[in-house]
Coordinates of C-alpha atoms and ligand atoms in Angstrom, one line a residue:
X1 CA -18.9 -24.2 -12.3
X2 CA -19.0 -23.5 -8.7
X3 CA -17.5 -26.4 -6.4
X4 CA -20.3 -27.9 -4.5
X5 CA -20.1 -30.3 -1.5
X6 CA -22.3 -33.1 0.0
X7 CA -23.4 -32.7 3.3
X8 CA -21.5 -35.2 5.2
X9 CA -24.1 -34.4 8.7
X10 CA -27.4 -35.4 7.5
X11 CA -25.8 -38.2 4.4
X12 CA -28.3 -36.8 2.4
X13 CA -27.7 -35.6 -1.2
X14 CA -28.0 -32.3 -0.5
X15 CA -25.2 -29.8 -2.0
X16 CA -23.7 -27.5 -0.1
X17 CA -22.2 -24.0 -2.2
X18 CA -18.6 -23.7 -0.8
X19 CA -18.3 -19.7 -0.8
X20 CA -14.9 -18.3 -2.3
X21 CA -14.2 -14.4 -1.7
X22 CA -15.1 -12.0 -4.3
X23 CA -13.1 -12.2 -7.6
X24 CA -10.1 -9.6 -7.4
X25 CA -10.8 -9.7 -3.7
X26 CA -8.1 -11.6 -0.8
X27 CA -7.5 -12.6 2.5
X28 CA -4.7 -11.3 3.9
X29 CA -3.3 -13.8 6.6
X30 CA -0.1 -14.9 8.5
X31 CA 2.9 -13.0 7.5
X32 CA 1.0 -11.2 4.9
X33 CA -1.3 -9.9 7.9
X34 CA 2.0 -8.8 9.6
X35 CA 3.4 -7.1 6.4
X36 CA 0.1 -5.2 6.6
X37 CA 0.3 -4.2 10.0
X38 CA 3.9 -3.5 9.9
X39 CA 3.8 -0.8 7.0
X40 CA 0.9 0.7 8.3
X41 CA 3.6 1.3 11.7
X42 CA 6.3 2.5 9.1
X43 CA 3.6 4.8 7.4
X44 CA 2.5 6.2 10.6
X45 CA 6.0 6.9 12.2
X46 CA 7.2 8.7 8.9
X47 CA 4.0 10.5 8.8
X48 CA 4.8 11.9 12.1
X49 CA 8.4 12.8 10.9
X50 CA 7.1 14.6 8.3
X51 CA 4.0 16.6 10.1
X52 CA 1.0 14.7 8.6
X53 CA -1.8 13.9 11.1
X54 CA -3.9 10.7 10.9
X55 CA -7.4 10.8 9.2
X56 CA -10.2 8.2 9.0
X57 CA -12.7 8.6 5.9
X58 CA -16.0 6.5 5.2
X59 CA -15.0 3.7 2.5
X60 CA -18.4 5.2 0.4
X61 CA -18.9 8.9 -0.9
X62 CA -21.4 10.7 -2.9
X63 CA -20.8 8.7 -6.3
X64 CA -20.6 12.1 -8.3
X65 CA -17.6 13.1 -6.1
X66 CA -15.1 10.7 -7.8
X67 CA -16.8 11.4 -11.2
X68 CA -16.2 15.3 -10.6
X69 CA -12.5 14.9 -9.3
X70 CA -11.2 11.5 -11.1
X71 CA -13.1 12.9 -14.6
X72 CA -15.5 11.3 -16.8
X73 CA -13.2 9.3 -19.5
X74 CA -11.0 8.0 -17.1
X75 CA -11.2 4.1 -16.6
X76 CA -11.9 4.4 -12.8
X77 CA -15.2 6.7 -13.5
X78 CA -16.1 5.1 -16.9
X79 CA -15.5 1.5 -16.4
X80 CA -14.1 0.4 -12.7
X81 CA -16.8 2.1 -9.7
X82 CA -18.7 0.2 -7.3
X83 CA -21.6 2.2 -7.2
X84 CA -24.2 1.5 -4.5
X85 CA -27.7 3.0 -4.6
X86 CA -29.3 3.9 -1.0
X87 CA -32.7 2.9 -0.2
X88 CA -33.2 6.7 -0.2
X89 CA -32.3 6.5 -3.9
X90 CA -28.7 8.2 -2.9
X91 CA -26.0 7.2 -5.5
X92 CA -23.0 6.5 -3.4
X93 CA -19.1 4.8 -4.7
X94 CA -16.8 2.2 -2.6
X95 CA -13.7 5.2 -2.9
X96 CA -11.7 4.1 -5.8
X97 CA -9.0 6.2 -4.0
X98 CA -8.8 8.7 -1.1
X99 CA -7.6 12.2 -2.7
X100 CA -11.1 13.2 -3.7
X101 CA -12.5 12.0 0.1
X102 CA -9.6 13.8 2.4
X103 CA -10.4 17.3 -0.1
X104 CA -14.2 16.6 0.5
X105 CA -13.6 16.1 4.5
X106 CA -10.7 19.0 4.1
X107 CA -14.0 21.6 3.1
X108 CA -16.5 19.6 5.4
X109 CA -14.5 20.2 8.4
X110 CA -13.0 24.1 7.9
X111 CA -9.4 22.6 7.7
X112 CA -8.9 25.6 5.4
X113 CA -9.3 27.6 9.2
X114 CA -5.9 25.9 10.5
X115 CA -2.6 26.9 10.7
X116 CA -1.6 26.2 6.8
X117 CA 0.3 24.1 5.4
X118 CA -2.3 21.3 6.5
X119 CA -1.0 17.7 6.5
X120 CA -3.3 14.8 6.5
X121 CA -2.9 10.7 5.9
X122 CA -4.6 7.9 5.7
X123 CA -4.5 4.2 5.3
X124 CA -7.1 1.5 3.8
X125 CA -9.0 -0.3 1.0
X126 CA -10.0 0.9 -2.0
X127 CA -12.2 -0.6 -4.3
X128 CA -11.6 -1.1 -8.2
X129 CA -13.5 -3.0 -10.6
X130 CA -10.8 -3.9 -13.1
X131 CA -9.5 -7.0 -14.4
X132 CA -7.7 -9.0 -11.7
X133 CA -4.2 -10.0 -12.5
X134 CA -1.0 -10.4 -10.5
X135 CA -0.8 -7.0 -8.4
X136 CA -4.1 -5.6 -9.1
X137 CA -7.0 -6.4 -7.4
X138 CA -10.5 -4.6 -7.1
X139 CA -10.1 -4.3 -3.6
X140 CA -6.4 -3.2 -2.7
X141 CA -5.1 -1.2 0.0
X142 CA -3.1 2.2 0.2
X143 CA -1.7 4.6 2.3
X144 CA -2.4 8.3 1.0
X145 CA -0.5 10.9 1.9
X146 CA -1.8 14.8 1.0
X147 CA -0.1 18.1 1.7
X148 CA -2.4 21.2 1.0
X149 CA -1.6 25.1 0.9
X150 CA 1.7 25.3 -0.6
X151 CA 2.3 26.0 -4.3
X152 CA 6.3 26.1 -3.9
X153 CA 8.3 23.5 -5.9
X154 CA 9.8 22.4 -2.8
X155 CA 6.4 20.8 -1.5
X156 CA 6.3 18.7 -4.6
X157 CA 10.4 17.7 -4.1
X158 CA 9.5 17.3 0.0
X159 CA 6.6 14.7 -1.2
X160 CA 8.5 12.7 -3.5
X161 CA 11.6 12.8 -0.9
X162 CA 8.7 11.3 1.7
X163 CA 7.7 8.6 -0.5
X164 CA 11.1 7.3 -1.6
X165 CA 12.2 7.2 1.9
X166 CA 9.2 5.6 3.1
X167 CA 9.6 2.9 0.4
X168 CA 13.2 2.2 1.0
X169 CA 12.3 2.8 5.0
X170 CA 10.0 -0.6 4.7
X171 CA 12.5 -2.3 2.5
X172 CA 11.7 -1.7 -1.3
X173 CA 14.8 -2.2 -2.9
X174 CA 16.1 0.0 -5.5
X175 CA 13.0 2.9 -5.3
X176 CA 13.4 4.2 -8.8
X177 CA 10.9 7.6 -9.2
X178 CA 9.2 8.2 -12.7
X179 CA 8.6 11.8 -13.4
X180 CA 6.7 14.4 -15.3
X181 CA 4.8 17.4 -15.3
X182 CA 1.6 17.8 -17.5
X183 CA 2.0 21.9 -16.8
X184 CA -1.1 24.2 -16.2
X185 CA -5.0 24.8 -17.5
X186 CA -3.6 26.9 -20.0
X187 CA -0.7 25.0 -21.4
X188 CA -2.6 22.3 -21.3
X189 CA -4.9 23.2 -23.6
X190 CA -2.3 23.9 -26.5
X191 CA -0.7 20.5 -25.3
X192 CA -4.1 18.7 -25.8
X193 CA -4.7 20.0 -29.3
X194 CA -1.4 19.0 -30.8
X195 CA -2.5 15.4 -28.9
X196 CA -5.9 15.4 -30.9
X197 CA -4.5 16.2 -34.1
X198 CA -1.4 13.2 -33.9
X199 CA -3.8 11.0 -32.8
X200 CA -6.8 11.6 -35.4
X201 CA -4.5 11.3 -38.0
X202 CA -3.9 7.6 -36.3
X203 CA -7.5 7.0 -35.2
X204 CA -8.3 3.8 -37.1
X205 CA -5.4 2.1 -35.7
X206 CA -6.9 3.2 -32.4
X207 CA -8.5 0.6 -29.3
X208 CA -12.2 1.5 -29.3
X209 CA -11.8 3.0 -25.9
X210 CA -9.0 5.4 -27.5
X211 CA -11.6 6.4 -30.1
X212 CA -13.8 7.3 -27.2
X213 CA -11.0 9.1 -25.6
X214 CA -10.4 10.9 -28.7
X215 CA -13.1 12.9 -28.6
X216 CA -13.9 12.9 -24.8
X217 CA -10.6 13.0 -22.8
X218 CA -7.3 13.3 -25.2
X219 CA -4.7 13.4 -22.7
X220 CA -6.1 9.8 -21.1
X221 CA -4.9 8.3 -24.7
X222 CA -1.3 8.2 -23.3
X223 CA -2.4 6.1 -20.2
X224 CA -3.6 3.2 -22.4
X225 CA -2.1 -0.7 -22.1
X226 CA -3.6 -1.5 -25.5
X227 CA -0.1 -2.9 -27.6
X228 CA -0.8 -1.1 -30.8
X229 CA -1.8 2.1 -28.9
X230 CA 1.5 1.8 -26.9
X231 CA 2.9 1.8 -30.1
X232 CA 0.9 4.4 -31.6
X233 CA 2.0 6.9 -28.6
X234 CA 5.8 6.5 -29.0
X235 CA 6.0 9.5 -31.6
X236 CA 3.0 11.5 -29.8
X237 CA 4.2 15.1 -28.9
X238 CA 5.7 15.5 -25.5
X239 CA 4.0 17.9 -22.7
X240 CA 7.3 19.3 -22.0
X241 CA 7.5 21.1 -25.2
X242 CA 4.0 22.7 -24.5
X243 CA 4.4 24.0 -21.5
X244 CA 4.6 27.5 -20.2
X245 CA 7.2 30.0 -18.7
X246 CA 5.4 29.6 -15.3
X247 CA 5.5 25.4 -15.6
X248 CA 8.9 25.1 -16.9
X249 CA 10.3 27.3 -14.4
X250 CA 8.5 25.3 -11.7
X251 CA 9.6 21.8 -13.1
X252 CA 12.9 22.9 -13.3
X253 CA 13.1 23.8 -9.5
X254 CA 11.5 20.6 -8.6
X255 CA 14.3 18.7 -10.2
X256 CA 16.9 20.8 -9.4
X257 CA 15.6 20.4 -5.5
X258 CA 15.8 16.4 -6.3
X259 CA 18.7 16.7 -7.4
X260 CA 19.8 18.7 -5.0
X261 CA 18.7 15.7 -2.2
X262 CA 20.2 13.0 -4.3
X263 CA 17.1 11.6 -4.9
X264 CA 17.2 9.8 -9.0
X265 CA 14.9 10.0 -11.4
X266 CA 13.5 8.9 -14.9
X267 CA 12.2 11.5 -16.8
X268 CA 8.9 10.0 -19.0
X269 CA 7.5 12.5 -21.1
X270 CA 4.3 10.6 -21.5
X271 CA 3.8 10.2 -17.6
X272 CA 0.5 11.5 -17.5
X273 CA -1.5 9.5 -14.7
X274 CA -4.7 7.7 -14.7
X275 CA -6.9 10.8 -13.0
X276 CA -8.1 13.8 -14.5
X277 CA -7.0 16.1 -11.2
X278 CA -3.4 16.6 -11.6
X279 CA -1.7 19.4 -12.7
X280 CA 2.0 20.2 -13.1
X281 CA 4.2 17.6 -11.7
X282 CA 3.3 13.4 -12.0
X283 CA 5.4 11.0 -10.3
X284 CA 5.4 6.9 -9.6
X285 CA 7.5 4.5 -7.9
X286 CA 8.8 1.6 -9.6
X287 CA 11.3 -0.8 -7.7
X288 CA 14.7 -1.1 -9.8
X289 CA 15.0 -4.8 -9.0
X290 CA 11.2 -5.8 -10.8
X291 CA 12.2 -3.5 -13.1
X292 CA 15.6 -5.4 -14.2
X293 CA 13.6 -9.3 -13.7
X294 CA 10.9 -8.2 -16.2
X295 CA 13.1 -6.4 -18.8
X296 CA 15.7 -9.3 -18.4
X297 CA 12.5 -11.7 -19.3
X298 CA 12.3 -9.7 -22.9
X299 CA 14.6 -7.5 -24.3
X300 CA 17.5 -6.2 -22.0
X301 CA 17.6 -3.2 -19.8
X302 CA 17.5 0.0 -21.4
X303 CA 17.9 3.6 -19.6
X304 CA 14.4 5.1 -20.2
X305 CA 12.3 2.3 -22.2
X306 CA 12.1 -1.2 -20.4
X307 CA 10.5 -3.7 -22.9
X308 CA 7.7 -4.5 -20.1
X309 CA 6.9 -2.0 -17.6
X310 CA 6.4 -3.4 -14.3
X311 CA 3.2 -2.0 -12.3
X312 CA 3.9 1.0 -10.1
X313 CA 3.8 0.5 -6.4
X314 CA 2.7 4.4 -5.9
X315 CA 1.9 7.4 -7.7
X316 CA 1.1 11.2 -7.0
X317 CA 1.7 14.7 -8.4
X318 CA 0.0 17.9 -7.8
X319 CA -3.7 18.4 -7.9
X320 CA -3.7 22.7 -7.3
X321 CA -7.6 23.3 -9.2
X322 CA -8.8 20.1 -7.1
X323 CA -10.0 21.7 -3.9
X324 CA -11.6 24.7 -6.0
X325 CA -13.2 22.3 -8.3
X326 CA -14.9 20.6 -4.9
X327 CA -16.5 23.8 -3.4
X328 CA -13.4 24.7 -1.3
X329 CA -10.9 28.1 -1.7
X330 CA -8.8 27.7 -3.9
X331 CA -5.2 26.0 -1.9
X332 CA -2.8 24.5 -3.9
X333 CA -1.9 20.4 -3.3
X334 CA 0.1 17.7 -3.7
X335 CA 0.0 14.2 -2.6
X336 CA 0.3 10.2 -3.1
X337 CA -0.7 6.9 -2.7
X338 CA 1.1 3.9 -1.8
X339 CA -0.6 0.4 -2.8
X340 CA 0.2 -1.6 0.0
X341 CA -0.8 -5.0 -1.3
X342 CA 2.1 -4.4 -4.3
X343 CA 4.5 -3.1 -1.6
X344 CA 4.3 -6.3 0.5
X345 CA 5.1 -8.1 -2.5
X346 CA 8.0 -6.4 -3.0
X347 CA 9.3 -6.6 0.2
X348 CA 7.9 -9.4 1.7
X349 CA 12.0 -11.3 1.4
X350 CA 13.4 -8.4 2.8
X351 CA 11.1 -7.7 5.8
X352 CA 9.6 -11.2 6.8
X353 CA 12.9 -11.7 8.3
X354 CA 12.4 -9.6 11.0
X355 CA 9.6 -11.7 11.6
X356 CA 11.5 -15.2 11.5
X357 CA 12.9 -15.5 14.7
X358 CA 11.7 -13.0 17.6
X359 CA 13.0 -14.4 21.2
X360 CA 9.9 -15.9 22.6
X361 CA 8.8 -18.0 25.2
X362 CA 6.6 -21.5 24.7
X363 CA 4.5 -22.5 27.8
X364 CA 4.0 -25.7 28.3
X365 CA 2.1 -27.3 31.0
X366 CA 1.0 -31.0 32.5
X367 CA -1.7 -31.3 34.5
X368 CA -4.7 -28.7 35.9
X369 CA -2.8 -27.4 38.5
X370 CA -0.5 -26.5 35.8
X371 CA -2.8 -24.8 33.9
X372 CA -4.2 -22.8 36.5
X373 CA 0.1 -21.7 37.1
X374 CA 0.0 -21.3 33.2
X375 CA -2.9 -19.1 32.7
X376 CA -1.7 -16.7 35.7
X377 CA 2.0 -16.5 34.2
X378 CA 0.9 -15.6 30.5
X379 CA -0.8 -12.5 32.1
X380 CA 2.6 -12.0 34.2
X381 CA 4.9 -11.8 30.9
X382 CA 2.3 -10.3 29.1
X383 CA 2.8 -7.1 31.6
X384 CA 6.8 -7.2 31.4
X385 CA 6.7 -7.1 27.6
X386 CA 7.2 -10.8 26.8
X387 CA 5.6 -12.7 24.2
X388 CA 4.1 -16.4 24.6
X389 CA 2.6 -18.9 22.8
X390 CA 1.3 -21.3 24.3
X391 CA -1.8 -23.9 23.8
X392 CA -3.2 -24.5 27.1
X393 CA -5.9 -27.2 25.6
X394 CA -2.7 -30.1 25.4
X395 CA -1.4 -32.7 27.6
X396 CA 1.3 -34.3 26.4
X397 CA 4.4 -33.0 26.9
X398 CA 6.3 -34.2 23.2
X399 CA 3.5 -31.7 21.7
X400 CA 4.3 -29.1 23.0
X401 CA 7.7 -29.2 22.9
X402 CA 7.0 -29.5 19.0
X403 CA 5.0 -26.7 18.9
X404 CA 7.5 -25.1 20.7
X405 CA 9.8 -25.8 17.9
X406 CA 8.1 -24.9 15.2
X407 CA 7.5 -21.2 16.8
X408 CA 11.1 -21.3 16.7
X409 CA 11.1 -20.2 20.4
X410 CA 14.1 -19.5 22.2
X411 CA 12.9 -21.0 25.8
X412 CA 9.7 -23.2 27.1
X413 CA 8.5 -22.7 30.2
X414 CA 7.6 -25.9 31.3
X415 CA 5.3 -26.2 34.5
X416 CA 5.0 -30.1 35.6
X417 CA 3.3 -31.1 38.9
X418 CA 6.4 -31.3 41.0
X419 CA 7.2 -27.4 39.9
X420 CA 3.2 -26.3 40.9
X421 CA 4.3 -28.0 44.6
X422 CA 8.2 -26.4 44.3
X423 CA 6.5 -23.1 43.0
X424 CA 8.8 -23.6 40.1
X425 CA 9.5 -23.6 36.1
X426 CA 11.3 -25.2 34.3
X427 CA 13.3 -23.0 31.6
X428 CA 14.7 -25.2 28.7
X429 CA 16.9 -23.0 26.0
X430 CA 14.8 -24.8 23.1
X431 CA 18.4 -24.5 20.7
X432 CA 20.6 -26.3 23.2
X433 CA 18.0 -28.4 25.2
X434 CA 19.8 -27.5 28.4
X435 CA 16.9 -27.2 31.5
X436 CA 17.3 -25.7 35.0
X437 CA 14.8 -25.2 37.6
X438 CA 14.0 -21.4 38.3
X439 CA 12.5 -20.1 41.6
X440 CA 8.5 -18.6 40.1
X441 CA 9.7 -15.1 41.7
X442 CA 12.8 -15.7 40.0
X443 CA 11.8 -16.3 36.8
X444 CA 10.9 -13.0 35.3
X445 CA 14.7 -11.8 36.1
X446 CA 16.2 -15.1 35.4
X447 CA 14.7 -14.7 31.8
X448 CA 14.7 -11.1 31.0
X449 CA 18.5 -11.3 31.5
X450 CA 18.3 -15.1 29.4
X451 CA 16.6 -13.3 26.3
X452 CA 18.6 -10.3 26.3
X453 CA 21.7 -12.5 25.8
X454 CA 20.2 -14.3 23.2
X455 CA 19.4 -10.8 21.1
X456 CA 23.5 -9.7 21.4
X457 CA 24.1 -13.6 20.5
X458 CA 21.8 -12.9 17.3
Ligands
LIG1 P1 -3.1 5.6 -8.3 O1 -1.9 5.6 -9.2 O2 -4.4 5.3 -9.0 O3 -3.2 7.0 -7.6 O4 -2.9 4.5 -7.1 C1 -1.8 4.6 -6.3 C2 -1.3 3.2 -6.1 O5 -2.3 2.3 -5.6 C3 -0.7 2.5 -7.3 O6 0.6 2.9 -7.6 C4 -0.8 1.1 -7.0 O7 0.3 0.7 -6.2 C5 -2.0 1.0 -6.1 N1 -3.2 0.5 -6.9 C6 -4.0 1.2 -7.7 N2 -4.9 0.4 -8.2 C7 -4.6 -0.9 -7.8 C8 -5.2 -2.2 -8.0 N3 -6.3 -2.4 -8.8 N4 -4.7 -3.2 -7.3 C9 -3.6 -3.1 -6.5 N5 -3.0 -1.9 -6.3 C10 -3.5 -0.8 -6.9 C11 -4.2 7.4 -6.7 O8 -5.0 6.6 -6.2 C12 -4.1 8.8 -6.3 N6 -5.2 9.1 -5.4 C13 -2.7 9.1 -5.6 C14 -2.6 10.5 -5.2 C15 -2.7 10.9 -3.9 N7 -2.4 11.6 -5.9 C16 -2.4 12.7 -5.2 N8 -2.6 12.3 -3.9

């Protein structure tokens, strides 16, 4: 039932309907908000490292997009889209992910006419209508990252190198990559067959969405969370033994290049990704530590099979027909996403300390004339990089001096009447109490040289 209120204004009996966000959907506030903000700023300074330049794409797209690029049969098309339809009878999707919008604004915009390889990123919600749980929502956020016009294996090494230092650049400990490669159009059709004919032979055992599969998408089979179909797939043929000369020879470099930078892996042959677009090489990210909680919850931690496997906090691989598929030349791709809202989670010990206890100032003032000092000075320290709080609505001294506290501020600036006549502050060190009175055209020296003790004393 939904949690009504009486109105307390009129006393009447009149119930009120006390609105709750969307189910699957969040706020995002206090550190959280600053979690957000801050892996956005790591995104975007790797990005620049690394040569991808900053794109903004609508949150809706023509609805037959996604269904063309993510594949009928997959969960996100079949089961999870928010589909909108215009009042000009348009069919349009909240993006359930960003590959298929940065190919489609990729051919809008003649990218194909620059200087290749072409770089692009991006960073926002996405909109999924699955069953809300712990780490997924239906509205989530990511950064995407895609790299089009280069087929070598390098590109795909050079990606998964980007994402694992990324990750471990914002403080995800123990990045641990998941790899695969679910070869070519033409391997993949011998690779699908020998899939059909394991699982047919199983099919009344099957989840009645892996029945559906069966017949309509084989290869989605192998993403399924149902237990017995988990089961089922532990004896299903592997794409690496289906793969071609060309594929092999590509994976092979790819892992030798990893190898080659010291970045781990896990090989899982039955990696295969939720989205019908890839080709070749699948990857996700997994942090070690979540890893070792969950499997220590069940049965022990095993090389390659952990009892319970912990949600991925990104995922990618190469998408080489997508851009073809879309309208576009054909240009080879590879790319991933990182879900932000998962990432946070994992980090959120690790990096919230940087957040704990920034040298900052509290103002505090008594009296107007104070204010009027107050209001002048915050714009002052503003300009010479310093951060204030302060909460010019108070009086009382013993408030603010609390508030103060609780900021966990290394000075207040305290401005009384006798310092508005001196044209004065006062400048308490909040740890040791200890004041002295500082000259106003004093102050900004007197304290830059205060704080910048205090960091080396950190
Ligand atoms: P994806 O694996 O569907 O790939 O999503 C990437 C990441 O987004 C996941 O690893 C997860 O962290 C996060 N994510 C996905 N769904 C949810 C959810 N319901 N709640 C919270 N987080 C979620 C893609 O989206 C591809 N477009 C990635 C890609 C880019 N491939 C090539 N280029």
């Amino acid at each position: 039932m939904e949690p009504l209120k009486k109105s307390a204004r009129t006393g009447k009996e009149k119930q009120q309907k006390i609105f709750q966000a969307p189910k699957g959907m969040h706020d995002i506030l206090g550190q959280d908000a600053l979690l957000f903000d801050d892996l956005r700023s790591v995104a975007g300074a790797f990005a620049d490292s690394y040569g991808y330049q900053y794109i903004e794409l609508p949150v809706l797209e023509d609805r037959e997009l996604f269904v063309r690029s993510v594949g009928v049969g997959t969960d996100i098309v079949d089961k999870e889209m928010y589909v909108v339809r215009t009042q000009g009878g348009d069919a349009l999707a909240l993006r359930p992910e960003f590959t298929a919008g940065i190919v489609r604004a990729y051919i809008q915009n003649g990218m194909q006419n620059l200087p290749q390889p072409v770089k692009a990123w991006t960073f926002g919600p996405a909109f999924r209508h699955d069953n809300p749980q712990a780490g997924r929502y239906r509205q989530f956020w990511q950064a995407d990252f895609e790299f089009f016009g280069a087929d070598h294996p390098i590109a795909d090494a050079e990606v998964i190198q980007f994402a694992v230092k990324l990750s471990e650049g914002f403080g995800i400990p123990d990045v641990c990559v998941y790899i695969n490669t679910i070869g070519c159009a033409e391997c993949r059709g011998q690779y699908r067959k020998a899939l059909k004919a394991y699982y047919r032979s199983k099919s009344r055992k099957l989840c009645s969405d892996c029945k559906r599969r069966l017949k309509t998408n084989p290869l989605r089979l192998l993403d399924c969370k149902n237990e017995t179909c988990v089961m089922i797939r532990k004896n299903a043929p592997e794409t690496l033994e289906y793969l071609c000369k060309d594929c092999s020879d590509h994976f092979r470099k790819v892992l030798g290049f990893l190898d080659d930078a010291k970045i781990g892996y896990f090989l899982d042959p039955y990696l295969v990704r939720g989205l019908d677009y890839y080709n070749r090489t699948v990857f996700e990210l997994k942090s070690g530590n979540q890893r070792r909680q969950e499997s220590a919850e069940t049965d022990g931690f095993e090389q390659n099979a952990p009892a319970r496997e912990p949600l991925s906090f990104g995922g990618g691989g190469r998408y080489d027909y997508l851009m073809k598929l879309l309208g576009g030349q054909d240009t080879p791709a590879v790319g991933f996403a990182l879900g932000v809202d998962r990432m946070v989670d994992l980090a959120r010990e690790e990096r919230a300390k940087a957040f704990k206890t920034g040298p900052n100032v509290y103002l505090v003032q008594i009296g107007d004339a104070a204010r009027m000092q107050a209001l002048r000075l915050i714009e002052e320290l503003r300009t010479h990089g310093i951060a204030a709080r302060f909460d010019l609505s108070r009086d009382s001294l013993k408030a603010q001096l609390r508030n103060a506290d609780r900021e966990q501020s290394a000075y207040a600036l305290i401005i009384g009447q006798k310092e508005v006549l001196d044209n004065a502050v006062i400048l308490r060190d909040m740890q040791t109490g200890i004041q002295e009175s500082v000259l106003m055209h004093k102050l900004l020296e007197t304290l830059a040289a205060r704080l910048k003790q205090k960091h080396k004393t950190r």
